[in-house]
Amino acid sequence: DERGDQAYIIKRGNVEILKETTKGNKLLRTLGKGALFGEMALIDDQPRMASAKTVGGPVEVLVINRRTFKTRIDGVDPFIRGLLSILTNTARHIDRES
């Protein structure tokens, strides 16, 4: 539930994305090289819905700050921006149902 001011692209290593539930942490997915995470909070300016944890050794990431992300998104076709918004909203809604 933190404010997200950065997204990350994995350059090396693996990251688990975990959701805190009443039964403990639930593994949502494991990401590897080239994967992006933390972007949803930048797309819809909502609190983060999951945590990230390194797994299996060191991880190197490229940090993308909010300003850079917004500049890139603002340059995208409005249809694609709308689609990203819909997909983010859908992912957050599905999460509430689990």
CSV table of N, CA and C in Angstrom, one decimal:
chain,number,residue,atom,x,y,z
A,1,ASP,N,0.8,-1.2,0.0
A,1,ASP,CA,0.0,0.0,0.0
A,1,ASP,C,0.8,1.3,0.0
A,2,GLU,N,2.1,1.2,-0.4
A,2,GLU,CA,2.9,2.4,-0.5
A,2,GLU,C,2.7,3.1,-1.8
A,3,ARG,N,3.0,4.4,-1.8
A,3,ARG,CA,3.0,5.1,-3.0
A,3,ARG,C,4.1,4.7,-3.9
A,4,GLY,N,3.8,4.5,-5.2
A,4,GLY,CA,4.8,4.1,-6.1
A,4,GLY,C,5.4,5.2,-6.9
A,5,ASP,N,6.7,5.5,-6.7
A,5,ASP,CA,7.3,6.6,-7.4
A,5,ASP,C,8.4,6.0,-8.4
A,6,GLN,N,8.5,4.7,-8.5
A,6,GLN,CA,9.5,4.1,-9.4
A,6,GLN,C,8.9,2.8,-9.9
A,7,ALA,N,9.4,2.4,-11.1
A,7,ALA,CA,9.2,1.1,-11.7
A,7,ALA,C,10.6,0.5,-12.0
A,8,TYR,N,10.6,-0.7,-12.2
A,8,TYR,CA,11.9,-1.4,-12.3
A,8,TYR,C,11.9,-2.4,-13.5
A,9,ILE,N,13.0,-2.4,-14.2
A,9,ILE,CA,13.3,-3.4,-15.2
A,9,ILE,C,14.4,-4.3,-14.7
A,10,ILE,N,14.2,-5.6,-14.7
A,10,ILE,CA,15.2,-6.5,-14.2
A,10,ILE,C,16.3,-6.7,-15.3
A,11,LYS,N,17.5,-6.3,-14.9
A,11,LYS,CA,18.7,-6.5,-15.8
A,11,LYS,C,19.4,-7.9,-15.6
A,12,ARG,N,19.3,-8.3,-14.3
A,12,ARG,CA,19.9,-9.6,-13.9
A,12,ARG,C,19.3,-10.1,-12.7
A,13,GLY,N,19.0,-11.4,-12.6
A,13,GLY,CA,18.4,-12.1,-11.5
A,13,GLY,C,16.9,-12.3,-11.6
A,14,ASN,N,16.3,-12.7,-10.4
A,14,ASN,CA,14.9,-13.0,-10.4
A,14,ASN,C,14.3,-12.3,-9.2
A,15,VAL,N,13.0,-11.9,-9.4
A,15,VAL,CA,12.2,-11.2,-8.4
A,15,VAL,C,10.9,-11.9,-8.2
A,16,GLU,N,10.5,-12.2,-7.0
A,16,GLU,CA,9.1,-12.7,-6.7
A,16,GLU,C,8.2,-11.5,-6.4
A,17,ILE,N,7.0,-11.5,-7.0
A,17,ILE,CA,6.0,-10.5,-6.7
A,17,ILE,C,5.0,-11.2,-5.7
A,18,LEU,N,4.9,-10.6,-4.5
A,18,LEU,CA,4.1,-11.2,-3.4
A,18,LEU,C,2.9,-10.3,-3.0
A,19,LYS,N,1.8,-10.9,-2.7
A,19,LYS,CA,0.6,-10.2,-2.2
A,19,LYS,C,0.4,-10.7,-0.8
A,20,GLU,N,0.3,-9.7,0.1
A,20,GLU,CA,0.0,-10.0,1.5
A,20,GLU,C,-1.5,-10.4,1.6
A,21,THR,N,-1.8,-11.5,2.2
A,21,THR,CA,-3.2,-11.9,2.4
A,21,THR,C,-3.4,-12.3,3.9
A,22,THR,N,-4.6,-12.6,4.3
A,22,THR,CA,-4.8,-13.0,5.7
A,22,THR,C,-4.2,-14.3,6.0
A,23,LYS,N,-3.8,-15.1,5.0
A,23,LYS,CA,-3.1,-16.4,5.2
A,23,LYS,C,-1.6,-16.3,5.0
A,24,GLY,N,-1.1,-15.1,4.9
A,24,GLY,CA,0.3,-14.9,4.6
A,24,GLY,C,0.6,-14.4,3.2
A,25,ASN,N,1.8,-14.4,2.8
A,25,ASN,CA,2.2,-13.9,1.5
A,25,ASN,C,1.8,-14.9,0.4
A,26,LYS,N,1.2,-14.4,-0.6
A,26,LYS,CA,0.8,-15.3,-1.8
A,26,LYS,C,1.7,-14.9,-2.9
A,27,LEU,N,2.4,-15.9,-3.5
A,27,LEU,CA,3.2,-15.7,-4.7
A,27,LEU,C,2.4,-15.4,-5.9
A,28,LEU,N,2.5,-14.2,-6.5
A,28,LEU,CA,1.7,-13.9,-7.7
A,28,LEU,C,2.5,-14.4,-9.0
A,29,ARG,N,3.8,-14.1,-9.0
A,29,ARG,CA,4.6,-14.5,-10.1
A,29,ARG,C,6.1,-14.3,-9.8
A,30,THR,N,6.9,-15.0,-10.6
A,30,THR,CA,8.4,-14.8,-10.5
A,30,THR,C,8.8,-14.2,-11.8
A,31,LEU,N,9.6,-13.1,-11.7
A,31,LEU,CA,10.0,-12.4,-12.9
A,31,LEU,C,11.5,-12.6,-13.1
A,32,GLY,N,12.0,-12.5,-14.3
A,32,GLY,CA,13.4,-12.6,-14.6
A,32,GLY,C,13.8,-11.5,-15.5
A,33,LYS,N,15.0,-11.7,-16.1
A,33,LYS,CA,15.6,-10.6,-16.9
A,33,LYS,C,14.7,-10.1,-18.0
A,34,GLY,N,14.6,-8.7,-18.0
A,34,GLY,CA,13.8,-8.1,-19.0
A,34,GLY,C,12.4,-7.7,-18.5
A,35,ALA,N,12.0,-8.3,-17.4
A,35,ALA,CA,10.6,-8.0,-16.9
A,35,ALA,C,10.5,-6.7,-16.2
A,36,LEU,N,9.4,-6.1,-16.3
A,36,LEU,CA,9.0,-4.8,-15.7
A,36,LEU,C,8.1,-5.0,-14.5
A,37,PHE,N,8.4,-4.4,-13.4
A,37,PHE,CA,7.5,-4.4,-12.2
A,37,PHE,C,7.4,-3.1,-11.6
A,38,GLY,N,6.3,-2.8,-10.8
A,38,GLY,CA,6.1,-1.6,-10.2
A,38,GLY,C,5.4,-0.5,-11.0
A,39,GLU,N,5.1,-0.9,-12.2
A,39,GLU,CA,4.5,0.0,-13.2
A,39,GLU,C,3.1,0.4,-12.9
A,40,MET,N,2.3,-0.5,-12.3
A,40,MET,CA,0.9,-0.2,-12.1
A,40,MET,C,0.7,1.1,-11.3
A,41,ALA,N,1.4,1.3,-10.2
A,41,ALA,CA,1.3,2.4,-9.4
A,41,ALA,C,1.6,3.7,-10.2
A,42,LEU,N,2.4,3.6,-11.2
A,42,LEU,CA,2.8,4.8,-12.0
A,42,LEU,C,1.7,5.0,-13.1
A,43,ILE,N,1.0,4.0,-13.5
A,43,ILE,CA,0.0,4.1,-14.5
A,43,ILE,C,-1.3,4.8,-13.9
A,44,ASP,N,-1.7,4.3,-12.8
A,44,ASP,CA,-3.0,4.8,-12.2
A,44,ASP,C,-2.8,5.6,-10.9
A,45,ASP,N,-1.6,5.8,-10.5
A,45,ASP,CA,-1.4,6.7,-9.3
A,45,ASP,C,-2.1,6.1,-8.1
A,46,GLN,N,-2.2,4.8,-8.0
A,46,GLN,CA,-2.8,4.2,-6.8
A,46,GLN,C,-1.7,3.5,-6.0
A,47,PRO,N,-1.9,3.2,-4.7
A,47,PRO,CA,-0.9,2.6,-3.9
A,47,PRO,C,-0.4,1.2,-4.5
A,48,ARG,N,0.7,0.8,-4.2
A,48,ARG,CA,1.2,-0.5,-4.7
A,48,ARG,C,0.3,-1.6,-4.1
A,49,MET,N,0.1,-2.6,-4.9
A,49,MET,CA,-0.7,-3.7,-4.4
A,49,MET,C,0.0,-5.0,-4.1
A,50,ALA,N,1.3,-5.0,-4.3
A,50,ALA,CA,2.2,-6.2,-4.0
A,50,ALA,C,3.6,-5.7,-3.6
A,51,SER,N,4.3,-6.7,-3.1
A,51,SER,CA,5.7,-6.4,-2.7
A,51,SER,C,6.6,-7.2,-3.7
A,52,ALA,N,7.9,-6.8,-3.7
A,52,ALA,CA,8.9,-7.5,-4.6
A,52,ALA,C,10.0,-8.0,-3.7
A,53,LYS,N,10.5,-9.2,-4.0
A,53,LYS,CA,11.5,-9.8,-3.2
A,53,LYS,C,12.5,-10.5,-4.1
A,54,THR,N,13.8,-10.3,-3.9
A,54,THR,CA,14.8,-11.0,-4.7
A,54,THR,C,14.8,-12.4,-4.3
A,55,VAL,N,15.1,-13.3,-5.3
A,55,VAL,CA,15.1,-14.7,-5.0
A,55,VAL,C,16.3,-15.3,-5.8
A,56,GLY,N,17.0,-16.2,-5.2
A,56,GLY,CA,18.1,-17.0,-5.8
A,56,GLY,C,19.4,-16.2,-6.1
A,57,GLY,N,19.6,-15.1,-5.4
A,57,GLY,CA,20.8,-14.4,-5.5
A,57,GLY,C,20.6,-12.9,-5.8
A,58,PRO,N,21.7,-12.2,-6.2
A,58,PRO,CA,21.6,-10.8,-6.4
A,58,PRO,C,20.8,-10.5,-7.6
A,59,VAL,N,20.2,-9.3,-7.6
A,59,VAL,CA,19.4,-8.8,-8.7
A,59,VAL,C,19.9,-7.4,-9.0
A,60,GLU,N,20.0,-7.1,-10.3
A,60,GLU,CA,20.3,-5.8,-10.8
A,60,GLU,C,19.1,-5.2,-11.6
A,61,VAL,N,18.7,-4.0,-11.2
A,61,VAL,CA,17.5,-3.4,-11.9
A,61,VAL,C,17.9,-2.1,-12.5
A,62,LEU,N,17.1,-1.7,-13.5
A,62,LEU,CA,17.1,-0.4,-14.0
A,62,LEU,C,15.9,0.4,-13.4
A,63,VAL,N,16.2,1.5,-12.7
A,63,VAL,CA,15.1,2.2,-12.0
A,63,VAL,C,14.5,3.3,-13.0
A,64,ILE,N,13.2,3.3,-13.1
A,64,ILE,CA,12.5,4.2,-13.9
A,64,ILE,C,11.7,5.1,-13.0
A,65,ASN,N,12.0,6.4,-12.9
A,65,ASN,CA,11.3,7.3,-12.0
A,65,ASN,C,10.0,7.7,-12.6
A,66,ARG,N,9.1,8.3,-11.8
A,66,ARG,CA,7.8,8.7,-12.2
A,66,ARG,C,7.8,9.7,-13.4
A,67,ARG,N,8.7,10.6,-13.3
A,67,ARG,CA,8.8,11.6,-14.4
A,67,ARG,C,9.2,11.0,-15.7
A,68,THR,N,10.2,10.1,-15.7
A,68,THR,CA,10.6,9.4,-17.0
A,68,THR,C,9.5,8.6,-17.5
A,69,PHE,N,8.8,7.8,-16.6
A,69,PHE,CA,7.7,7.0,-17.0
A,69,PHE,C,6.6,7.8,-17.6
A,70,LYS,N,6.2,8.9,-16.9
A,70,LYS,CA,5.1,9.7,-17.5
A,70,LYS,C,5.5,10.3,-18.8
A,71,THR,N,6.7,10.7,-19.0
A,71,THR,CA,7.2,11.3,-20.3
A,71,THR,C,7.0,10.2,-21.4
A,72,ARG,N,7.4,9.0,-21.1
A,72,ARG,CA,7.3,7.9,-22.1
A,72,ARG,C,5.8,7.6,-22.4
A,73,ILE,N,5.0,7.5,-21.3
A,73,ILE,CA,3.6,7.2,-21.5
A,73,ILE,C,2.9,8.3,-22.2
A,74,ASP,N,3.2,9.6,-21.9
A,74,ASP,CA,2.5,10.7,-22.6
A,74,ASP,C,2.8,10.7,-24.1
A,75,GLY,N,3.9,10.1,-24.5
A,75,GLY,CA,4.3,10.0,-25.9
A,75,GLY,C,3.7,8.8,-26.7
A,76,VAL,N,2.9,8.0,-26.0
A,76,VAL,CA,2.3,6.9,-26.6
A,76,VAL,C,0.9,7.2,-27.1
A,77,ASP,N,0.5,6.5,-28.2
A,77,ASP,CA,-0.8,6.7,-28.8
A,77,ASP,C,-1.9,6.6,-27.7
A,78,PRO,N,-2.9,7.5,-27.7
A,78,PRO,CA,-4.0,7.6,-26.7
A,78,PRO,C,-4.7,6.2,-26.6
A,79,PHE,N,-4.8,5.5,-27.6
A,79,PHE,CA,-5.5,4.2,-27.6
A,79,PHE,C,-4.7,3.2,-26.6
A,80,ILE,N,-3.4,3.2,-26.8
A,80,ILE,CA,-2.5,2.4,-26.0
A,80,ILE,C,-2.6,2.8,-24.5
A,81,ARG,N,-2.6,4.1,-24.3
A,81,ARG,CA,-2.7,4.7,-22.9
A,81,ARG,C,-4.0,4.2,-22.3
A,82,GLY,N,-5.1,4.3,-23.0
A,82,GLY,CA,-6.4,3.8,-22.5
A,82,GLY,C,-6.4,2.4,-22.2
A,83,LEU,N,-5.8,1.6,-23.1
A,83,LEU,CA,-5.7,0.1,-22.9
A,83,LEU,C,-4.9,-0.2,-21.6
A,84,LEU,N,-3.8,0.5,-21.4
A,84,LEU,CA,-3.0,0.3,-20.2
A,84,LEU,C,-3.8,0.6,-19.0
A,85,SER,N,-4.6,1.6,-19.0
A,85,SER,CA,-5.4,2.0,-17.9
A,85,SER,C,-6.5,0.9,-17.6
A,86,ILE,N,-7.1,0.5,-18.7
A,86,ILE,CA,-8.1,-0.6,-18.5
A,86,ILE,C,-7.5,-1.9,-17.9
A,87,LEU,N,-6.3,-2.3,-18.5
A,87,LEU,CA,-5.7,-3.5,-18.0
A,87,LEU,C,-5.2,-3.4,-16.5
A,88,THR,N,-4.7,-2.2,-16.1
A,88,THR,CA,-4.3,-2.0,-14.8
A,88,THR,C,-5.5,-2.0,-13.8
A,89,ASN,N,-6.6,-1.4,-14.2
A,89,ASN,CA,-7.9,-1.4,-13.4
A,89,ASN,C,-8.4,-2.8,-13.3
A,90,THR,N,-8.3,-3.6,-14.4
A,90,THR,CA,-8.8,-5.0,-14.3
A,90,THR,C,-7.9,-5.8,-13.4
A,91,ALA,N,-6.6,-5.6,-13.4
A,91,ALA,CA,-5.7,-6.4,-12.6
A,91,ALA,C,-6.0,-6.0,-11.1
A,92,ARG,N,-6.2,-4.8,-10.8
A,92,ARG,CA,-6.5,-4.4,-9.4
A,92,ARG,C,-7.9,-5.0,-9.0
A,93,HIS,N,-8.8,-5.0,-9.8
A,93,HIS,CA,-10.2,-5.5,-9.5
A,93,HIS,C,-10.1,-7.0,-9.2
A,94,ILE,N,-9.4,-7.7,-10.1
A,94,ILE,CA,-9.2,-9.2,-9.9
A,94,ILE,C,-8.6,-9.5,-8.6
A,95,ASP,N,-7.5,-8.7,-8.3
A,95,ASP,CA,-6.8,-8.9,-7.0
A,95,ASP,C,-7.7,-8.7,-5.8
A,96,ARG,N,-8.7,-7.8,-5.8
A,96,ARG,CA,-9.6,-7.7,-4.7
A,96,ARG,C,-10.5,-8.9,-4.5
A,97,GLU,N,-10.8,-9.6,-5.6
A,97,GLU,CA,-11.7,-10.8,-5.6
A,97,GLU,C,-11.0,-12.0,-5.0
A,98,SER,N,-9.6,-12.0,-5.0
A,98,SER,CA,-8.9,-13.2,-4.6
A,98,SER,C,-8.7,-13.3,-3.1
